[in-house]
mmCIF file of C-alpha atoms in Angstrom:
data_model
loop_
_atom_site.group_PDB
_atom_site.id
_atom_site.type_symbol
_atom_site.label_atom_id
_atom_site.label_comp_id
_atom_site.label_asym_id
_atom_site.label_seq_id
_atom_site.Cartn_x
_atom_site.Cartn_y
_atom_site.Cartn_z
ATOM 1 C CA MET A 25 14.302 -4.207 -35.304
ATOM 2 C CA ASP A 26 13.106 -0.858 -36.653
ATOM 3 C CA PHE A 27 14.987 1.694 -34.991
ATOM 4 C CA SER A 28 12.761 4.663 -36.826
ATOM 5 C CA SER A 29 10.113 2.926 -35.042
ATOM 6 C CA ILE A 30 12.087 2.744 -32.254
ATOM 7 C CA LYS A 31 12.965 6.516 -32.164
ATOM 8 C CA ALA A 32 9.297 7.290 -32.696
ATOM 9 C CA SER A 33 7.859 6.296 -30.152
ATOM 10 C CA VAL A 34 10.107 7.265 -27.765
ATOM 11 C CA ALA A 35 9.214 10.364 -29.001
ATOM 12 C CA ARG A 36 5.764 10.190 -29.198
ATOM 13 C CA MET A 37 6.178 9.402 -24.914
ATOM 14 C CA PHE A 38 7.935 12.871 -24.602
ATOM 15 C CA SER A 39 5.671 15.290 -26.952
ATOM 16 C CA PRO A 40 3.676 17.728 -24.756
ATOM 17 C CA VAL A 41 -0.077 17.189 -24.545
ATOM 18 C CA GLU A 42 -2.510 19.430 -23.401
ATOM 19 C CA THR A 43 -3.031 19.194 -19.664
ATOM 20 C CA LYS A 44 -4.937 20.470 -16.738
ATOM 21 C CA SER A 45 -2.690 20.328 -14.451
ATOM 22 C CA ALA A 46 0.580 18.119 -13.383
ATOM 23 C CA VAL A 47 2.009 16.856 -10.472
ATOM 24 C CA VAL A 48 6.030 17.028 -9.152
ATOM 25 C CA PRO A 49 7.984 15.863 -7.069
ATOM 26 C CA TYR A 50 9.349 16.944 -3.936
ATOM 27 C CA ASP A 51 13.081 16.405 -5.400
ATOM 28 C CA ALA A 52 12.326 17.795 -8.939
ATOM 29 C CA TRP A 53 14.772 19.955 -10.549
ATOM 30 C CA GLY A 54 17.687 18.923 -7.989
ATOM 31 C CA LEU A 55 16.223 21.241 -5.442
ATOM 32 C CA GLU A 56 15.791 18.130 -3.079
ATOM 33 C CA GLY A 57 18.621 19.968 -0.801
ATOM 34 C CA PHE A 58 16.626 23.547 -0.398
ATOM 35 C CA LEU A 59 13.177 21.625 0.143
ATOM 36 C CA THR A 60 13.506 19.179 2.401
ATOM 37 C CA PRO A 61 13.659 19.554 6.673
ATOM 38 C CA THR A 62 16.215 20.280 8.479
ATOM 39 C CA THR A 63 16.931 17.488 11.955
ATOM 40 C CA ILE A 64 16.797 18.562 14.854
ATOM 41 C CA SER A 65 20.151 18.873 14.800
ATOM 42 C CA SER A 66 20.102 21.381 11.905
ATOM 43 C CA VAL A 67 21.591 19.185 9.325
ATOM 44 C CA VAL A 68 19.963 19.228 6.241
ATOM 45 C CA VAL A 69 19.809 15.565 5.526
ATOM 46 C CA SER A 70 19.603 14.546 1.289
ATOM 47 C CA SER A 71 20.475 12.159 -0.859
ATOM 48 C CA GLN A 72 23.329 13.249 -1.820
ATOM 49 C CA SER A 73 24.397 14.229 2.027
ATOM 50 C CA ALA A 74 23.242 10.828 2.788
ATOM 51 C CA MET A 75 25.376 9.443 1.309
ATOM 52 C CA ARG A 76 28.481 11.091 2.356
ATOM 53 C CA VAL A 77 28.059 8.457 5.624
ATOM 54 C CA PRO A 78 29.828 5.380 4.670
ATOM 55 C CA ALA A 79 26.923 3.024 6.464
ATOM 56 C CA VAL A 80 24.439 4.865 4.135
ATOM 57 C CA ALA A 81 26.421 3.856 1.131
ATOM 58 C CA LEU A 82 27.588 0.741 1.853
ATOM 59 C CA ALA A 83 23.496 -0.198 2.769
ATOM 60 C CA VAL A 84 22.654 0.972 -0.695
ATOM 61 C CA ASN A 85 24.976 -0.209 -2.669
ATOM 62 C CA LEU A 86 24.455 -3.610 -0.475
ATOM 63 C CA ILE A 87 21.086 -3.709 -1.442
ATOM 64 C CA ALA A 88 20.626 -2.184 -5.469
ATOM 65 C CA SER A 89 24.251 -4.587 -6.124
ATOM 66 C CA SER A 90 22.196 -7.209 -4.444
ATOM 67 C CA ILE A 91 19.764 -6.646 -6.685
ATOM 68 C CA GLY A 92 21.270 -5.982 -9.520
ATOM 69 C CA SER A 93 23.533 -9.403 -9.637
ATOM 70 C CA LEU A 94 20.946 -12.014 -8.950
ATOM 71 C CA PRO A 95 19.553 -13.810 -12.455
ATOM 72 C CA ALA A 96 16.488 -13.655 -13.587
ATOM 73 C CA ARG A 97 14.797 -15.638 -15.367
ATOM 74 C CA ILE A 98 10.959 -16.175 -17.250
ATOM 75 C CA VAL A 99 9.366 -19.509 -16.159
ATOM 76 C CA ARG A 100 6.082 -21.573 -16.252
ATOM 77 C CA SER A 101 4.656 -23.535 -13.580
ATOM 78 C CA ASP A 102 2.453 -26.207 -14.547
ATOM 79 C CA SER A 103 1.097 -29.103 -12.460
ATOM 80 C CA GLY A 104 4.168 -28.705 -10.447
ATOM 81 C CA SER A 105 6.868 -28.561 -12.514
ATOM 82 C CA LYS A 106 8.343 -25.789 -13.325
ATOM 83 C CA GLU A 107 9.942 -24.537 -17.208
ATOM 84 C CA ILE A 108 12.281 -22.415 -17.524
ATOM 85 C CA LEU A 109 10.893 -20.124 -20.998
ATOM 86 C CA VAL A 110 14.281 -19.306 -23.081
ATOM 87 C CA ASP A 111 12.217 -18.124 -26.135
ATOM 88 C CA HIS A 112 10.147 -15.813 -25.283
ATOM 89 C CA PRO A 113 10.017 -12.753 -26.835
ATOM 90 C CA ALA A 114 10.815 -10.690 -23.214
ATOM 91 C CA PHE A 115 13.411 -13.375 -21.620
ATOM 92 C CA GLY A 116 16.997 -10.988 -23.074
ATOM 93 C CA LEU A 117 15.199 -7.910 -21.340
ATOM 94 C CA ILE A 118 15.202 -9.539 -17.935
ATOM 95 C CA ALA A 119 18.602 -12.253 -17.937
ATOM 96 C CA ARG A 120 20.250 -10.073 -20.507
ATOM 97 C CA ALA A 121 20.715 -6.867 -22.522
ATOM 98 C CA ALA A 122 17.029 -4.498 -20.873
ATOM 99 C CA ASN A 123 18.613 -1.879 -23.711
ATOM 100 C CA ASP A 124 21.194 -0.645 -25.866
ATOM 101 C CA ARG A 125 23.144 1.334 -23.125
ATOM 102 C CA LEU A 126 21.913 -1.259 -20.154
ATOM 103 C CA SER A 127 22.205 -4.565 -18.398
ATOM 104 C CA ALA A 128 19.283 -5.543 -17.188
ATOM 105 C CA GLY A 129 21.257 -6.243 -14.269
ATOM 106 C CA LYS A 130 22.268 -2.696 -13.826
ATOM 107 C CA LEU A 131 18.640 -0.961 -15.165
ATOM 108 C CA ARG A 132 17.518 -3.610 -12.354
ATOM 109 C CA GLU A 133 20.420 -1.916 -9.776
ATOM 110 C CA ARG A 134 19.520 1.618 -10.700
ATOM 111 C CA LEU A 135 15.971 1.394 -10.561
ATOM 112 C CA ALA A 136 17.131 -0.038 -6.392
ATOM 113 C CA MET A 137 18.952 2.856 -6.198
ATOM 114 C CA ASP A 138 16.373 5.513 -7.422
ATOM 115 C CA ALA A 139 14.172 3.660 -4.660
ATOM 116 C CA LEU A 140 15.910 3.701 -1.966
ATOM 117 C CA LEU A 141 17.663 7.132 -2.248
ATOM 118 C CA HIS A 142 14.589 9.219 -3.738
ATOM 119 C CA GLY A 143 11.542 6.397 -2.646
ATOM 120 C CA ASN A 144 10.463 5.721 -5.699
ATOM 121 C CA GLY A 145 12.516 4.232 -9.848
ATOM 122 C CA PHE A 146 10.064 4.561 -12.539
ATOM 123 C CA ALA A 147 11.426 2.634 -16.182
ATOM 124 C CA PHE A 148 9.096 2.618 -19.276
ATOM 125 C CA ALA A 149 8.951 -0.558 -21.444
ATOM 126 C CA ASN A 150 8.885 0.781 -25.083
ATOM 127 C CA ARG A 151 6.741 -1.222 -27.456
ATOM 128 C CA VAL A 152 6.583 -1.127 -31.156
ATOM 129 C CA ASP A 153 3.277 -2.882 -32.581
ATOM 130 C CA GLY A 154 2.255 -3.804 -28.610
ATOM 131 C CA ARG A 155 5.605 -5.444 -28.347
ATOM 132 C CA VAL A 156 8.025 -4.637 -25.767
ATOM 133 C CA VAL A 157 12.056 -3.969 -27.201
ATOM 134 C CA GLU A 158 13.186 -2.340 -24.643
ATOM 135 C CA ILE A 159 13.482 -0.938 -21.129
ATOM 136 C CA LEU A 160 14.184 2.406 -20.415
ATOM 137 C CA ARG A 161 15.292 4.298 -16.797
ATOM 138 C CA LEU A 162 12.860 7.340 -16.198
ATOM 139 C CA GLU A 163 14.296 9.808 -13.941
ATOM 140 C CA PRO A 164 12.555 10.397 -9.706
ATOM 141 C CA SER A 165 12.081 14.182 -11.153
ATOM 142 C CA ALA A 166 10.958 12.870 -14.326
ATOM 143 C CA ILE A 167 8.064 11.352 -12.967
ATOM 144 C CA GLY A 168 5.501 12.928 -10.789
ATOM 145 C CA ILE A 169 2.282 10.013 -9.100
ATOM 146 C CA GLN A 170 -1.582 11.646 -8.958
ATOM 147 C CA ILE A 171 -4.090 8.978 -7.061
ATOM 148 C CA GLU A 172 -7.438 9.749 -8.253
ATOM 149 C CA PRO A 173 -9.894 9.956 -4.750
ATOM 150 C CA THR A 174 -12.658 8.789 -6.378
ATOM 151 C CA THR A 175 -12.192 6.105 -8.445
ATOM 152 C CA GLY A 176 -7.980 5.297 -6.531
ATOM 153 C CA GLU A 177 -6.664 4.580 -10.056
ATOM 154 C CA VAL A 178 -3.234 6.192 -10.652
ATOM 155 C CA LEU A 179 -1.550 8.304 -12.939
ATOM 156 C CA TYR A 180 2.092 8.719 -14.058
ATOM 157 C CA ARG A 181 3.469 12.447 -15.538
ATOM 158 C CA LEU A 182 5.941 13.454 -17.509
ATOM 159 C CA ASN A 183 7.066 16.596 -15.560
ATOM 160 C CA ALA A 184 9.332 16.913 -18.770
ATOM 161 C CA ALA A 185 6.479 16.779 -21.679
ATOM 162 C CA GLY A 186 4.541 19.167 -20.585
ATOM 163 C CA GLY A 187 1.575 16.526 -17.589
ATOM 164 C CA ARG A 188 1.617 14.028 -20.088
ATOM 165 C CA ILE A 189 0.245 11.049 -18.479
ATOM 166 C CA LEU A 190 1.896 7.993 -19.599
ATOM 167 C CA ASP A 191 0.116 4.543 -20.056
ATOM 168 C CA PRO A 192 0.215 2.864 -16.264
ATOM 169 C CA ARG A 193 0.897 -0.337 -18.152
ATOM 170 C CA ASP A 194 3.647 1.178 -19.221
ATOM 171 C CA VAL A 195 4.978 2.230 -16.746
ATOM 172 C CA ILE A 196 7.773 -0.028 -14.010
ATOM 173 C CA HIS A 197 6.974 1.555 -10.637
ATOM 174 C CA ILE A 198 9.875 0.522 -8.166
ATOM 175 C CA PRO A 199 8.745 2.022 -4.812
ATOM 176 C CA ALA A 200 10.670 1.702 -1.520
ATOM 177 C CA PRO A 201 9.279 -1.282 1.140
ATOM 178 C CA VAL A 202 7.828 1.257 3.383
ATOM 179 C CA SER A 203 4.639 3.941 2.023
ATOM 180 C CA PHE A 204 2.064 6.004 2.946
ATOM 181 C CA ASP A 205 -0.752 5.872 0.855
ATOM 182 C CA GLY A 206 0.236 2.770 -0.202
ATOM 183 C CA VAL A 207 1.173 3.370 -4.199
ATOM 184 C CA THR A 208 4.049 6.468 -3.496
ATOM 185 C CA GLY A 209 7.114 5.025 -1.870
ATOM 186 C CA VAL A 210 9.052 6.521 0.945
ATOM 187 C CA SER A 211 12.948 6.572 1.573
ATOM 188 C CA PRO A 212 14.685 5.533 3.886
ATOM 189 C CA ILE A 213 16.646 8.215 4.153
ATOM 190 C CA GLN A 214 13.855 10.035 4.830
ATOM 191 C CA LEU A 215 12.658 7.883 7.180
ATOM 192 C CA ALA A 216 15.899 7.851 9.362
ATOM 193 C CA ARG A 217 17.522 11.562 9.186
ATOM 194 C CA GLU A 218 17.772 11.566 12.334
ATOM 195 C CA ALA A 219 20.013 8.749 13.440
ATOM 196 C CA ILE A 220 21.619 9.978 9.748
ATOM 197 C CA ALA A 221 22.090 13.485 10.762
ATOM 198 C CA LEU A 222 23.598 12.253 14.808
ATOM 199 C CA ALA A 223 25.989 9.997 12.207
ATOM 200 C CA ILE A 224 26.984 12.920 10.130
ATOM 201 C CA THR A 225 27.669 15.209 12.975
ATOM 202 C CA MET A 226 29.732 12.873 14.560
ATOM 203 C CA GLU A 227 31.503 12.227 11.533
ATOM 204 C CA ALA A 228 32.452 16.193 11.316
ATOM 205 C CA ARG A 229 33.089 16.302 14.968
ATOM 206 C CA ALA A 230 35.708 13.840 14.591
ATOM 207 C CA ALA A 231 37.116 15.195 10.925
ATOM 208 C CA LYS A 232 37.317 18.304 13.138
ATOM 209 C CA LEU A 233 38.960 17.174 16.310
ATOM 210 C CA PHE A 234 42.061 15.406 14.735
ATOM 211 C CA GLY A 235 42.818 17.501 11.766
ATOM 212 C CA VAL A 236 43.227 20.204 13.734
ATOM 213 C CA SER A 237 44.774 18.243 16.528
ATOM 214 C CA ALA A 238 41.735 20.331 18.511
ATOM 215 C CA ARG A 239 41.333 17.858 22.267
ATOM 216 C CA PRO A 240 44.162 19.121 24.568
ATOM 217 C CA SER A 241 46.357 16.166 24.236
ATOM 218 C CA GLY A 242 47.906 17.511 27.433
ATOM 219 C CA VAL A 243 48.872 20.414 29.988
ATOM 220 C CA ILE A 244 52.270 22.294 30.205
ATOM 221 C CA GLU A 245 52.951 23.305 33.933
ATOM 222 C CA PHE A 246 56.338 25.960 34.813
ATOM 223 C CA ALA A 247 56.805 25.975 38.335
ATOM 224 C CA ASP A 248 57.907 29.864 37.674
ATOM 225 C CA LYS A 249 55.074 32.231 36.881
ATOM 226 C CA MET A 250 55.307 33.321 33.617
ATOM 227 C CA GLY A 251 54.493 36.771 32.203
ATOM 228 C CA GLU A 252 50.659 37.104 29.319
ATOM 229 C CA GLU A 253 53.637 37.405 26.027
ATOM 230 C CA ASP A 254 55.758 34.540 27.555
ATOM 231 C CA LEU A 255 52.242 32.022 27.537
ATOM 232 C CA LYS A 256 51.123 33.573 24.162
ATOM 233 C CA ARG A 257 55.036 32.772 22.390
ATOM 234 C CA ILE A 258 55.346 29.430 24.213
ATOM 235 C CA GLY A 259 51.683 28.826 22.933
ATOM 236 C CA THR A 260 52.416 29.984 19.888
ATOM 237 C CA GLY A 261 54.581 27.554 18.391
ATOM 238 C CA TRP A 262 53.808 24.378 20.613
ATOM 239 C CA ARG A 263 51.264 25.021 18.191
ATOM 240 C CA ALA A 264 53.231 25.664 15.020
ATOM 241 C CA ALA A 265 55.807 22.491 16.021
ATOM 242 C CA HIS A 266 52.797 19.302 16.773
ATOM 243 C CA GLU A 267 49.146 20.865 15.626
ATOM 244 C CA GLY A 268 47.691 19.078 12.658
ATOM 245 C CA GLY A 269 47.681 15.575 11.725
ATOM 246 C CA GLY A 270 51.376 15.974 10.209
ATOM 247 C CA ASN A 271 53.360 17.008 13.187
ATOM 248 C CA ALA A 272 51.884 14.518 15.229
ATOM 249 C CA GLY A 273 54.411 11.589 16.589
ATOM 250 C CA LYS A 274 56.759 14.298 16.362
ATOM 251 C CA THR A 275 58.918 15.180 19.740
ATOM 252 C CA ALA A 276 58.273 18.306 21.834
ATOM 253 C CA LEU A 277 61.831 19.797 23.488
ATOM 254 C CA LEU A 278 60.803 22.255 26.399
ATOM 255 C CA HIS A 279 62.821 25.282 27.913
ATOM 256 C CA GLY A 280 62.450 26.884 31.105
ATOM 257 C CA GLY A 281 61.598 23.952 33.305
ATOM 258 C CA GLY A 282 58.261 23.235 32.002
ATOM 259 C CA LYS A 283 56.644 20.349 32.001
ATOM 260 C CA PHE A 284 53.759 18.507 29.976
ATOM 261 C CA THR A 285 51.103 15.887 31.361
ATOM 262 C CA PRO A 286 49.649 14.191 28.675
ATOM 263 C CA PHE A 287 45.657 13.091 29.431
ATOM 264 C CA THR A 288 44.830 9.561 29.487
ATOM 265 C CA PHE A 289 41.854 8.265 27.016
ATOM 266 C CA SER A 290 38.989 9.167 29.012
ATOM 267 C CA SER A 291 35.411 8.060 29.576
ATOM 268 C CA VAL A 292 33.723 10.388 27.391
ATOM 269 C CA ASP A 293 36.530 8.986 24.775
ATOM 270 C CA ALA A 294 34.740 5.902 24.295
ATOM 271 C CA GLN A 295 31.268 6.876 25.003
ATOM 272 C CA PHE A 296 31.554 8.630 21.688
ATOM 273 C CA LEU A 297 33.277 6.391 19.902
ATOM 274 C CA GLU A 298 30.409 3.638 20.649
ATOM 275 C CA MET A 299 27.233 6.571 19.746
ATOM 276 C CA ARG A 300 29.693 6.428 16.146
ATOM 277 C CA ARG A 301 28.878 2.195 16.490
ATOM 278 C CA GLU A 302 24.901 2.509 17.670
ATOM 279 C CA GLN A 303 25.036 4.778 14.554
ATOM 280 C CA ILE A 304 26.358 1.943 12.291
ATOM 281 C CA VAL A 305 23.878 0.113 14.081
ATOM 282 C CA GLU A 306 20.946 2.542 13.492
ATOM 283 C CA ILE A 307 21.398 2.831 9.934
ATOM 284 C CA ALA A 308 21.015 -0.398 10.007
ATOM 285 C CA ARG A 309 17.862 -1.231 11.036
ATOM 286 C CA ALA A 310 16.300 1.842 8.255
ATOM 287 C CA PHE A 311 17.303 -0.022 5.396
ATOM 288 C CA GLY A 312 16.315 -3.394 7.338
ATOM 289 C CA VAL A 313 20.201 -5.033 6.810
ATOM 290 C CA PRO A 314 22.176 -6.504 9.596
ATOM 291 C CA ALA A 315 24.280 -4.382 10.990
ATOM 292 C CA THR A 316 27.430 -7.222 10.487
ATOM 293 C CA MET A 317 26.501 -6.279 6.546
ATOM 294 C CA LEU A 318 27.941 -2.831 7.074
ATOM 295 C CA PHE A 319 30.798 -4.137 8.723
ATOM 296 C CA GLU A 320 30.048 -3.517 12.854
ATOM 297 C CA LEU A 321 31.358 -6.404 14.307
ATOM 298 C CA SER A 322 30.812 -6.231 17.752
ATOM 299 C CA ASN A 323 28.495 -8.641 18.431
ATOM 300 C CA GLY A 324 29.465 -10.694 15.257
ATOM 301 C CA THR A 325 30.603 -14.480 15.172
ATOM 302 C CA PHE A 326 31.398 -16.432 12.347
ATOM 303 C CA ALA A 327 27.713 -18.630 13.054
ATOM 304 C CA ASN A 328 25.936 -15.793 13.519
ATOM 305 C CA THR A 329 27.189 -13.657 10.539
ATOM 306 C CA GLU A 330 26.244 -16.309 8.424
ATOM 307 C CA GLN A 331 23.112 -16.543 9.474
ATOM 308 C CA GLN A 332 22.308 -13.132 9.096
ATOM 309 C CA GLY A 333 23.557 -13.827 5.681
ATOM 310 C CA ARG A 334 20.683 -15.897 4.487
ATOM 311 C CA GLN A 335 18.347 -13.259 7.253
ATOM 312 C CA PHE A 336 19.680 -10.404 4.646
ATOM 313 C CA VAL A 337 17.633 -12.491 1.532
ATOM 314 C CA THR A 338 14.810 -13.818 3.557
ATOM 315 C CA PHE A 339 14.005 -9.948 4.766
ATOM 316 C CA THR A 340 15.583 -7.608 3.237
ATOM 317 C CA LEU A 341 16.207 -8.713 -0.328
ATOM 318 C CA ALA A 342 12.517 -10.141 -0.764
ATOM 319 C CA PRO A 343 10.181 -8.219 -0.214
ATOM 320 C CA TRP A 344 12.316 -6.215 -2.838
ATOM 321 C CA LEU A 345 12.840 -8.883 -5.127
ATOM 322 C CA SER A 346 8.863 -9.442 -4.945
ATOM 323 C CA THR A 347 8.266 -6.100 -6.153
ATOM 324 C CA PHE A 348 10.765 -6.715 -9.101
ATOM 325 C CA ALA A 349 9.007 -9.848 -10.153
ATOM 326 C CA GLY A 350 5.547 -8.121 -9.475
ATOM 327 C CA GLU A 351 6.288 -5.220 -11.874
ATOM 328 C CA LEU A 352 8.103 -6.965 -14.868
ATOM 329 C CA GLY A 353 5.915 -9.665 -14.972
ATOM 330 C CA ARG A 354 3.065 -6.616 -15.616
ATOM 331 C CA ALA A 355 4.714 -4.827 -17.930
ATOM 332 C CA LEU A 356 6.327 -7.971 -20.305
ATOM 333 C CA LEU A 357 4.450 -11.267 -20.275
ATOM 334 C CA GLY A 358 0.600 -8.933 -18.927
ATOM 335 C CA ASP A 359 -1.554 -11.449 -18.665
ATOM 336 C CA GLU A 360 0.269 -14.520 -19.734
ATOM 337 C CA ASP A 361 -1.154 -17.539 -18.665
ATOM 338 C CA GLY A 362 1.518 -19.321 -15.802
ATOM 339 C CA ALA A 363 4.541 -16.790 -16.785
ATOM 340 C CA SER A 364 5.845 -15.299 -14.176
ATOM 341 C CA ILE A 365 9.450 -13.395 -13.221
ATOM 342 C CA GLU A 366 11.560 -15.102 -11.030
ATOM 343 C CA PHE A 367 15.233 -14.380 -9.114
ATOM 344 C CA ASP A 368 17.886 -17.517 -8.339
ATOM 345 C CA THR A 369 18.943 -16.376 -5.326
ATOM 346 C CA ASP A 370 20.785 -19.398 -3.954
ATOM 347 C CA ALA A 371 24.629 -18.044 -5.035
ATOM 348 C CA LEU A 372 23.620 -15.081 -1.927
ATOM 349 C CA VAL A 373 22.886 -18.294 0.328
ATOM 350 C CA ALA A 374 26.028 -20.424 -0.447
ATOM 351 C CA VAL A 375 26.967 -22.610 3.122
ATOM 352 C CA ASP A 376 30.671 -23.335 3.042
ATOM 353 C CA THR A 377 31.758 -26.631 0.878
ATOM 354 C CA ALA A 378 31.075 -29.491 3.544
ATOM 355 C CA ALA A 379 27.852 -28.599 4.308
ATOM 356 C CA ARG A 380 26.462 -28.001 -0.028
ATOM 357 C CA THR A 381 28.326 -31.154 -0.071
ATOM 358 C CA ASP A 382 27.019 -32.898 2.454
ATOM 359 C CA ARG A 383 23.405 -30.847 0.775
ATOM 360 C CA ILE A 384 23.439 -31.992 -2.413
ATOM 361 C CA ALA A 385 23.815 -35.465 -1.871
ATOM 362 C CA LYS A 386 20.711 -35.946 0.766
ATOM 363 C CA LEU A 387 19.041 -34.799 -2.273
ATOM 364 C CA ARG A 388 20.214 -36.588 -4.669
ATOM 365 C CA ALA A 389 19.354 -40.022 -2.451
ATOM 366 C CA ALA A 390 16.548 -38.919 -1.560
ATOM 367 C CA GLY A 391 15.226 -38.896 -5.333
ATOM 368 C CA VAL A 392 14.510 -35.119 -5.467
ATOM 369 C CA MET A 393 17.666 -33.952 -7.214
ATOM 370 C CA THR A 394 19.343 -35.439 -9.868
ATOM 371 C CA ALA A 395 22.901 -35.822 -11.191
ATOM 372 C CA ASN A 396 22.427 -33.406 -14.067
ATOM 373 C CA ASP A 397 20.674 -30.528 -11.399
ATOM 374 C CA ALA A 398 23.966 -31.360 -9.187
ATOM 375 C CA ARG A 399 25.916 -30.223 -11.537
ATOM 376 C CA ARG A 400 24.094 -27.418 -12.750
ATOM 377 C CA GLU A 401 24.170 -25.744 -9.642
ATOM 378 C CA LEU A 402 28.263 -26.475 -9.086
ATOM 379 C CA GLY A 403 28.710 -24.372 -12.729
ATOM 380 C CA LEU A 404 29.918 -28.366 -14.144
ATOM 381 C CA PRO A 405 28.075 -29.074 -17.520
ATOM 382 C CA ALA A 406 25.278 -31.582 -17.817
ATOM 383 C CA HIS A 407 26.225 -35.529 -18.258
ATOM 384 C CA ALA A 408 24.507 -37.656 -20.922
ATOM 385 C CA ASP A 409 23.312 -40.330 -17.841
ATOM 386 C CA GLY A 410 22.103 -37.415 -15.381
ATOM 387 C CA ASP A 411 19.170 -36.724 -15.871
ATOM 388 C CA ARG A 412 17.585 -39.681 -13.896
ATOM 389 C CA LEU A 413 16.317 -38.976 -9.797
ATOM 390 C CA ASP A 414 16.671 -42.347 -8.113
ATOM 391 C CA SER A 415 19.661 -43.125 -5.692
ATOM 392 C CA PRO A 416 22.609 -44.047 -7.089
ATOM 393 C CA PHE A 417 23.273 -45.379 -3.537
ATOM 394 C CA THR A 418 20.004 -46.970 -3.823
ATOM 395 C CA THR A 419 18.973 -48.585 -6.991
ATOM 396 C CA ALA A 420 19.574 -52.697 -8.186
ATOM 397 C CA GLY A 421 23.749 -52.466 -8.912
ATOM 398 C CA ASN A 422 24.827 -48.780 -8.458
ATOM 399 C CA ALA A 423 24.971 -49.320 -4.318
ATOM 400 C CA ALA A 424 27.757 -47.596 -2.655
ATOM 401 C CA PRO A 425 31.627 -49.071 -2.454
ATOM 402 C CA SER A 426 32.049 -51.350 0.906
ATOM 403 C CA THR A 427 34.929 -50.559 2.370
ATOM 404 C CA THR A 428 36.792 -54.226 1.540
ATOM 405 C CA GLU A 429 36.130 -53.143 -1.607
ATOM 406 C CA THR A 430 37.801 -49.220 -1.209
ATOM 407 C CA LYS A 431 40.805 -50.665 -0.032
ATOM 408 C CA LYS A 432 41.246 -53.563 -2.965
ATOM 409 C CA GLU A 433 41.016 -50.401 -4.622
ATOM 410 C CA GLN A 434 43.523 -48.870 -3.169
ATOM 411 C CA ALA A 435 45.510 -51.624 -3.222
ATOM 412 C CA ALA A 436 45.339 -52.614 -6.442
ATOM 413 C CA ALA A 437 46.837 -49.073 -7.307
#
């Protein structure tokens, strides 16, 4: 690969050109926090503030890291059979390294995170002599999207290069699943900003409550009438000795006939905790993630947690993977007949060992899977005689051993 050619093509991409207009996204120049409308609770929800909510951070990382961790491959389907094109020129870009700095998986993870936080993720397919040699991530704020009202053509402009219009075939655009115009994605954070604002508010209240022990834990009663100065002195001494997390649990010493009566846990406290749990569920809904995967386990069991793991792949990841496969395929494969990009999700839906063994055995017996197919799924090397599709239990001479034969072999051993 000629490094000077790559450098020159990247320079041309960012070189300024004359333009009549440029489209600037709402979060350009890092002004998202100033331009984002406030919520009913007067809390400004931006991508940065939202990521300080643990449930949001986990949901974003869960989706993005899952997309980045899945093996990707280029395949060609022909007459019902599927061939993995390991020798395809673009195979390394989607299976190994997208460029000199990012692996293919890490690039997908970053693009998914951009779409989740800002609504859209962008990458540039850098070509040398017509062939894509690397894929470069672009900052979401660096790209403006414009839809021509008459033709419906989508234009991508580089805000930092005088509004230069990029060739659409070189732009890999990953929008969030929700879009109001069919092109520009809308971040789940913006769609659910009221729910996230409530979570931020409750988090702040809980922190203040326990940070200085602001919630009265009890009341001090005196049998005799106390003067105002005495009450101030006792109150100051009590706060100095028992207020704050570092003083929690210290023994209280009272004099002058004082009696401390603790407050019990009220229904208001229980409701506050229930509201915090409900906000986790609301955030899970916004991102399309099962609540149990955000560790809200109040209604979780082993059975439905495993089922929700499969639902995560089917209903949460599938739309994202379809977008990635389509956009990467459009930029890297073009009009190549029969070739497409797919992701292997088997690792995310793997069941327990017994169920997995039973499934493989049934597929082998039905002639759907060869021994080498099964060994490949289990991470084992191929066997010289492992490519036959006939069942090992029905082929003549390969019948399953009888119980009597097994007992004789065990006795002989």
